[in-house]
PDB file of C-alpha atoms in Angstrom:
ATOM      1  CA  MET A  22      99.288 119.339  10.152  1.00 40.00           C
ATOM      2  CA  GLY A  23      97.720 120.349  13.483  1.00 41.00           C
ATOM      3  CA  ASN A  24     100.156 121.710  16.057  1.00 40.00           C
ATOM      4  CA  ARG A  25     103.314 120.459  14.354  1.00 38.00           C
ATOM      5  CA  GLY A  26     105.977 123.141  14.531  1.00 41.00           C
ATOM      6  CA  LYS A  27     104.226 125.083  17.303  1.00 38.00           C
ATOM      7  CA  PRO A  28     105.496 124.736  20.878  1.00 40.00           C
ATOM      8  CA  PRO A  29     103.033 123.094  23.265  1.00 40.00           C
ATOM      9  CA  VAL A  30     101.247 125.147  25.872  1.00 42.00           C
ATOM     10  CA  ARG A  31     103.009 124.738  29.198  1.00 40.00           C
ATOM     11  CA  ALA A  32      99.916 123.306  30.847  1.00 41.00           C
ATOM     12  CA  GLY A  33     101.756 120.066  31.588  1.00 42.00           C
ATOM     13  CA  ALA A  34     103.621 121.269  34.665  1.00 45.00           C
ATOM     14  CA  ASP A  35     101.526 118.841  36.720  1.00 55.00           C
ATOM     15  CA  ASP A  36     102.300 115.975  34.334  1.00 57.00           C
ATOM     16  CA  PRO A  37     105.900 116.290  33.059  1.00 51.00           C
ATOM     17  CA  ASP A  38     105.688 113.084  30.984  1.00 56.00           C
ATOM     18  CA  ALA A  39     102.623 114.356  29.113  1.00 59.00           C
ATOM     19  CA  TYR A  40     104.367 117.691  28.549  1.00 51.00           C
ATOM     20  CA  LEU A  41     107.476 115.981  27.132  1.00 50.00           C
ATOM     21  CA  ALA A  42     105.315 113.873  24.813  1.00 54.00           C
ATOM     22  CA  ALA A  43     103.553 117.069  23.670  1.00 55.00           C
ATOM     23  CA  CYS A  44     106.945 118.676  22.983  1.00 52.00           C
ATOM     24  CA  HIS A  45     107.955 115.738  20.792  1.00 51.00           C
ATOM     25  CA  ALA A  46     104.566 115.748  19.038  1.00 53.00           C
ATOM     26  CA  SER A  47     104.828 119.484  18.297  1.00 49.00           C
ATOM     27  CA  LEU A  48     108.027 119.040  16.286  1.00 50.00           C
ATOM     28  CA  PRO A  49     107.647 118.932  12.521  1.00 48.00           C
ATOM     29  CA  ARG A  50     108.316 115.445  11.097  1.00 50.00           C
ATOM     30  CA  ARG A  51     111.305 116.856   9.241  1.00 50.00           C
ATOM     31  CA  ALA A  52     112.235 119.618  11.662  1.00 53.00           C
ATOM     32  CA  SER A  53     115.451 121.454  11.003  1.00 57.00           C
ATOM     33  CA  CYS A  54     118.479 120.303  12.944  1.00 61.00           C
ATOM     34  CA  SER A  55     118.663 123.582  14.872  1.00 52.00           C
ATOM     35  CA  THR A  56     115.038 123.195  16.019  1.00 49.00           C
ATOM     36  CA  ILE A  57     115.842 119.804  17.513  1.00 50.00           C
ATOM     37  CA  LEU A  58     119.105 120.856  19.133  1.00 49.00           C
ATOM     38  CA  MET A  59     117.424 123.701  21.005  1.00 42.00           C
ATOM     39  CA  LEU A  60     115.160 121.422  23.086  1.00 47.00           C
ATOM     40  CA  SER A  61     115.128 121.931  26.841  1.00 43.00           C
ATOM     41  CA  TYR A  62     117.307 119.691  28.983  1.00 46.00           C
ATOM     42  CA  LEU A  63     114.778 119.287  31.808  1.00 50.00           C
ATOM     43  CA  LYS A  64     111.109 118.435  31.931  1.00 52.00           C
ATOM     44  CA  PRO A  65     108.866 121.043  33.637  1.00 52.00           C
ATOM     45  CA  GLY A  66     109.006 120.607  37.391  1.00 56.00           C
ATOM     46  CA  GLN A  67     112.196 118.542  37.147  1.00 52.00           C
ATOM     47  CA  GLU A  68     115.075 120.010  39.154  1.00 51.00           C
ATOM     48  CA  THR A  69     117.838 117.562  38.262  1.00 54.00           C
ATOM     49  CA  ALA A  70     118.952 116.003  35.001  1.00 63.00           C
ATOM     50  CA  MET A  71     117.432 112.727  33.847  1.00 72.00           C
ATOM     51  CA  ASN A  72     119.187 109.566  35.046  1.00 83.00           C
ATOM     52  CA  GLN A  73     119.990 106.544  32.888  1.00 88.00           C
ATOM     53  CA  THR A  74     116.958 104.484  33.959  1.00 89.00           C
ATOM     54  CA  GLU A  75     114.523 107.364  33.337  1.00 89.00           C
ATOM     55  CA  PHE A  76     116.155 107.994  29.967  1.00 91.00           C
ATOM     56  CA  GLU A  77     115.837 104.375  28.826  1.00 92.00           C
ATOM     57  CA  THR A  78     112.184 104.318  29.947  1.00 92.00           C
ATOM     58  CA  GLU A  79     111.501 107.517  28.000  1.00 91.00           C
ATOM     59  CA  LEU A  80     113.200 106.074  24.898  1.00 94.00           C
ATOM     60  CA  GLY A  81     110.840 103.090  24.950  1.00 93.00           C
ATOM     61  CA  LYS A  82     107.803 105.365  25.257  1.00 92.00           C
ATOM     62  CA  GLN A  83     108.982 107.392  22.258  1.00 92.00           C
ATOM     63  CA  GLY A  84     109.554 104.342  20.016  1.00 93.00           C
ATOM     64  CA  TYR A  85     113.353 104.160  20.122  1.00 94.00           C
ATOM     65  CA  SER A  86     114.118 100.478  19.557  1.00 89.00           C
ATOM     66  CA  GLU A  87     117.892 100.432  20.009  1.00 93.00           C
ATOM     67  CA  VAL A  88     120.097 101.880  22.788  1.00 94.00           C
ATOM     68  CA  ILE A  89     123.868 102.158  22.419  1.00 95.00           C
ATOM     69  CA  ASP A  90     126.428 103.034  25.106  1.00 96.00           C
ATOM     70  CA  ARG A  91     129.240 104.877  23.327  1.00 96.00           C
ATOM     71  CA  ARG A  92     132.537 106.524  24.276  1.00 97.00           C
ATOM     72  CA  MET A  93     134.597 108.984  22.269  1.00 97.00           C
ATOM     73  CA  GLU A  94     138.205 109.858  23.079  1.00 98.00           C
ATOM     74  CA  ALA A  95     139.319 113.231  24.451  1.00 98.00           C
ATOM     75  CA  ASN A  96     139.406 116.014  21.854  1.00 97.00           C
ATOM     76  CA  SER A  97     138.232 113.660  19.094  1.00 98.00           C
ATOM     77  CA  LEU A  98     136.281 114.931  16.116  1.00 97.00           C
ATOM     78  CA  ASN A  99     133.708 112.995  14.120  1.00 96.00           C
ATOM     79  CA  PRO A 100     133.563 114.803  10.736  1.00 97.00           C
ATOM     80  CA  GLU A 101     130.312 115.991   9.195  1.00 97.00           C
ATOM     81  CA  HIS A 102     127.863 113.148   8.653  1.00 97.00           C
ATOM     82  CA  ALA A 103     124.183 112.217   8.968  1.00 96.00           C
ATOM     83  CA  HIS A 104     122.331 109.161  10.261  1.00 95.00           C
ATOM     84  CA  ASP A 105     119.442 107.211   8.751  1.00 95.00           C
ATOM     85  CA  PHE A 106     117.707 107.173  12.154  1.00 95.00           C
ATOM     86  CA  ASP A 107     116.377 109.695  14.675  1.00 95.00           C
ATOM     87  CA  ALA A 108     118.739 109.922  17.641  1.00 96.00           C
ATOM     88  CA  HIS A 109     118.031 110.864  21.244  1.00 95.00           C
ATOM     89  CA  LEU A 110     121.099 111.112  23.501  1.00 95.00           C
ATOM     90  CA  LEU A 111     121.889 111.344  27.203  1.00 94.00           C
ATOM     91  CA  VAL A 112     125.434 112.455  28.046  1.00 94.00           C
ATOM     92  CA  LEU A 113     126.683 110.305  30.941  1.00 94.00           C
ATOM     93  CA  GLU A 114     130.258 111.606  31.359  1.00 95.00           C
ATOM     94  CA  GLY A 115     132.339 114.418  29.904  1.00 96.00           C
ATOM     95  CA  ALA A 116     131.129 116.832  27.250  1.00 96.00           C
ATOM     96  CA  MET A 117     130.612 117.101  23.515  1.00 97.00           C
ATOM     97  CA  THR A 118     129.750 119.863  21.085  1.00 97.00           C
ATOM     98  CA  ILE A 119     127.365 119.300  18.192  1.00 96.00           C
ATOM     99  CA  ILE A 120     127.807 121.606  15.206  1.00 96.00           C
ATOM    100  CA  SER A 121     124.902 121.746  12.766  1.00 93.00           C
ATOM    101  CA  GLU A 122     123.578 124.388  10.371  1.00 91.00           C
ATOM    102  CA  GLY A 123     126.229 126.842  11.586  1.00 91.00           C
ATOM    103  CA  GLN A 124     125.227 126.490  15.244  1.00 93.00           C
ATOM    104  CA  GLU A 125     127.329 124.996  18.033  1.00 94.00           C
ATOM    105  CA  ARG A 126     125.818 123.566  21.181  1.00 95.00           C
ATOM    106  CA  MET A 127     127.720 121.938  24.050  1.00 95.00           C
ATOM    107  CA  TYR A 128     126.171 119.084  26.021  1.00 94.00           C
ATOM    108  CA  ARG A 129     127.520 117.959  29.400  1.00 93.00           C
ATOM    109  CA  ALA A 130     126.830 115.039  31.730  1.00 91.00           C
ATOM    110  CA  GLY A 131     123.095 114.880  32.444  1.00 89.00           C
ATOM    111  CA  ASP A 132     122.057 116.756  29.290  1.00 90.00           C
ATOM    112  CA  THR A 133     119.780 115.183  26.680  1.00 91.00           C
ATOM    113  CA  PHE A 134     119.100 116.151  23.096  1.00 92.00           C
ATOM    114  CA  SER A 135     117.432 114.851  19.950  1.00 93.00           C
ATOM    115  CA  MET A 136     118.415 114.915  16.300  1.00 93.00           C
ATOM    116  CA  PRO A 137     116.285 113.839  13.328  1.00 93.00           C
ATOM    117  CA  ALA A 138     117.412 111.375  10.675  1.00 94.00           C
ATOM    118  CA  GLY A 139     119.277 113.090   7.859  1.00 94.00           C
ATOM    119  CA  CYS A 140     120.519 116.008   9.971  1.00 95.00           C
ATOM    120  CA  ARG A 141     124.109 116.759   8.914  1.00 96.00           C
ATOM    121  CA  HIS A 142     126.309 117.457  11.927  1.00 96.00           C
ATOM    122  CA  ILE A 143     129.817 117.312  13.422  1.00 97.00           C
ATOM    123  CA  GLU A 144     130.560 115.800  16.852  1.00 97.00           C
ATOM    124  CA  GLN A 145     133.481 117.281  18.788  1.00 97.00           C
ATOM    125  CA  CYS A 146     134.552 115.972  22.211  1.00 96.00           C
ATOM    126  CA  GLY A 147     135.863 117.961  25.124  1.00 92.00           C
ATOM    127  CA  PRO A 148     139.254 117.462  26.805  1.00 96.00           C
ATOM    128  CA  GLU A 149     137.944 114.593  28.970  1.00 96.00           C
ATOM    129  CA  GLY A 150     136.153 112.787  26.140  1.00 97.00           C
ATOM    130  CA  VAL A 151     132.514 111.792  26.360  1.00 98.00           C
ATOM    131  CA  ARG A 152     130.336 108.805  27.168  1.00 97.00           C
ATOM    132  CA  TYR A 153     126.694 108.813  26.176  1.00 96.00           C
ATOM    133  CA  LEU A 154     123.644 106.629  25.627  1.00 96.00           C
ATOM    134  CA  ALA A 155     122.068 106.979  22.203  1.00 96.00           C
ATOM    135  CA  GLY A 156     118.594 105.805  21.342  1.00 96.00           C
ATOM    136  CA  ARG A 157     117.946 105.051  17.688  1.00 96.00           C
ATOM    137  CA  ARG A 158     114.528 105.219  16.065  1.00 96.00           C
ATOM    138  CA  TYR A 159     114.419 104.109  12.452  1.00 93.00           C
ATOM    139  CA  PRO A 160     111.802 105.660  10.123  1.00 84.00           C
ATOM    140  CA  THR A 161     109.789 102.408   9.944  1.00 75.00           C
ATOM    141  CA  SER A 162     109.544 102.372  13.784  1.00 48.00           C
ATOM    142  CA  ARG A 163     107.457 105.567  14.052  1.00 50.00           C
TER     143      ARG A 163
END
């Protein structure tokens, strides 16, 4: 089991990419949804949110094989559901709230977050709608 489930030591401030990889590696394979949703938005030493190019590069490094550009209308609600893939998202425009395991978390333009396959959740858009990039990593891709 190793370090799974234990946060990495913050020794990676000099190498933000290595630190981010350690964060991902420290997550349990079947982490709870709330554990995933609480991830930090920024890498150590990073002062601004990740841009689209950096995000797509990071997705490739983490084994996400598919990237989708998606929009949801203002104030729309996607009822409770789960996916058969791990998802890693970057909000490009607007805002959305993810509700999972009784917790709500709002994500705005520039924010990123991850969610494991099988995590039941609700997606609720803000008054301006939302546009995001979503990386998909299927269980056989790990």
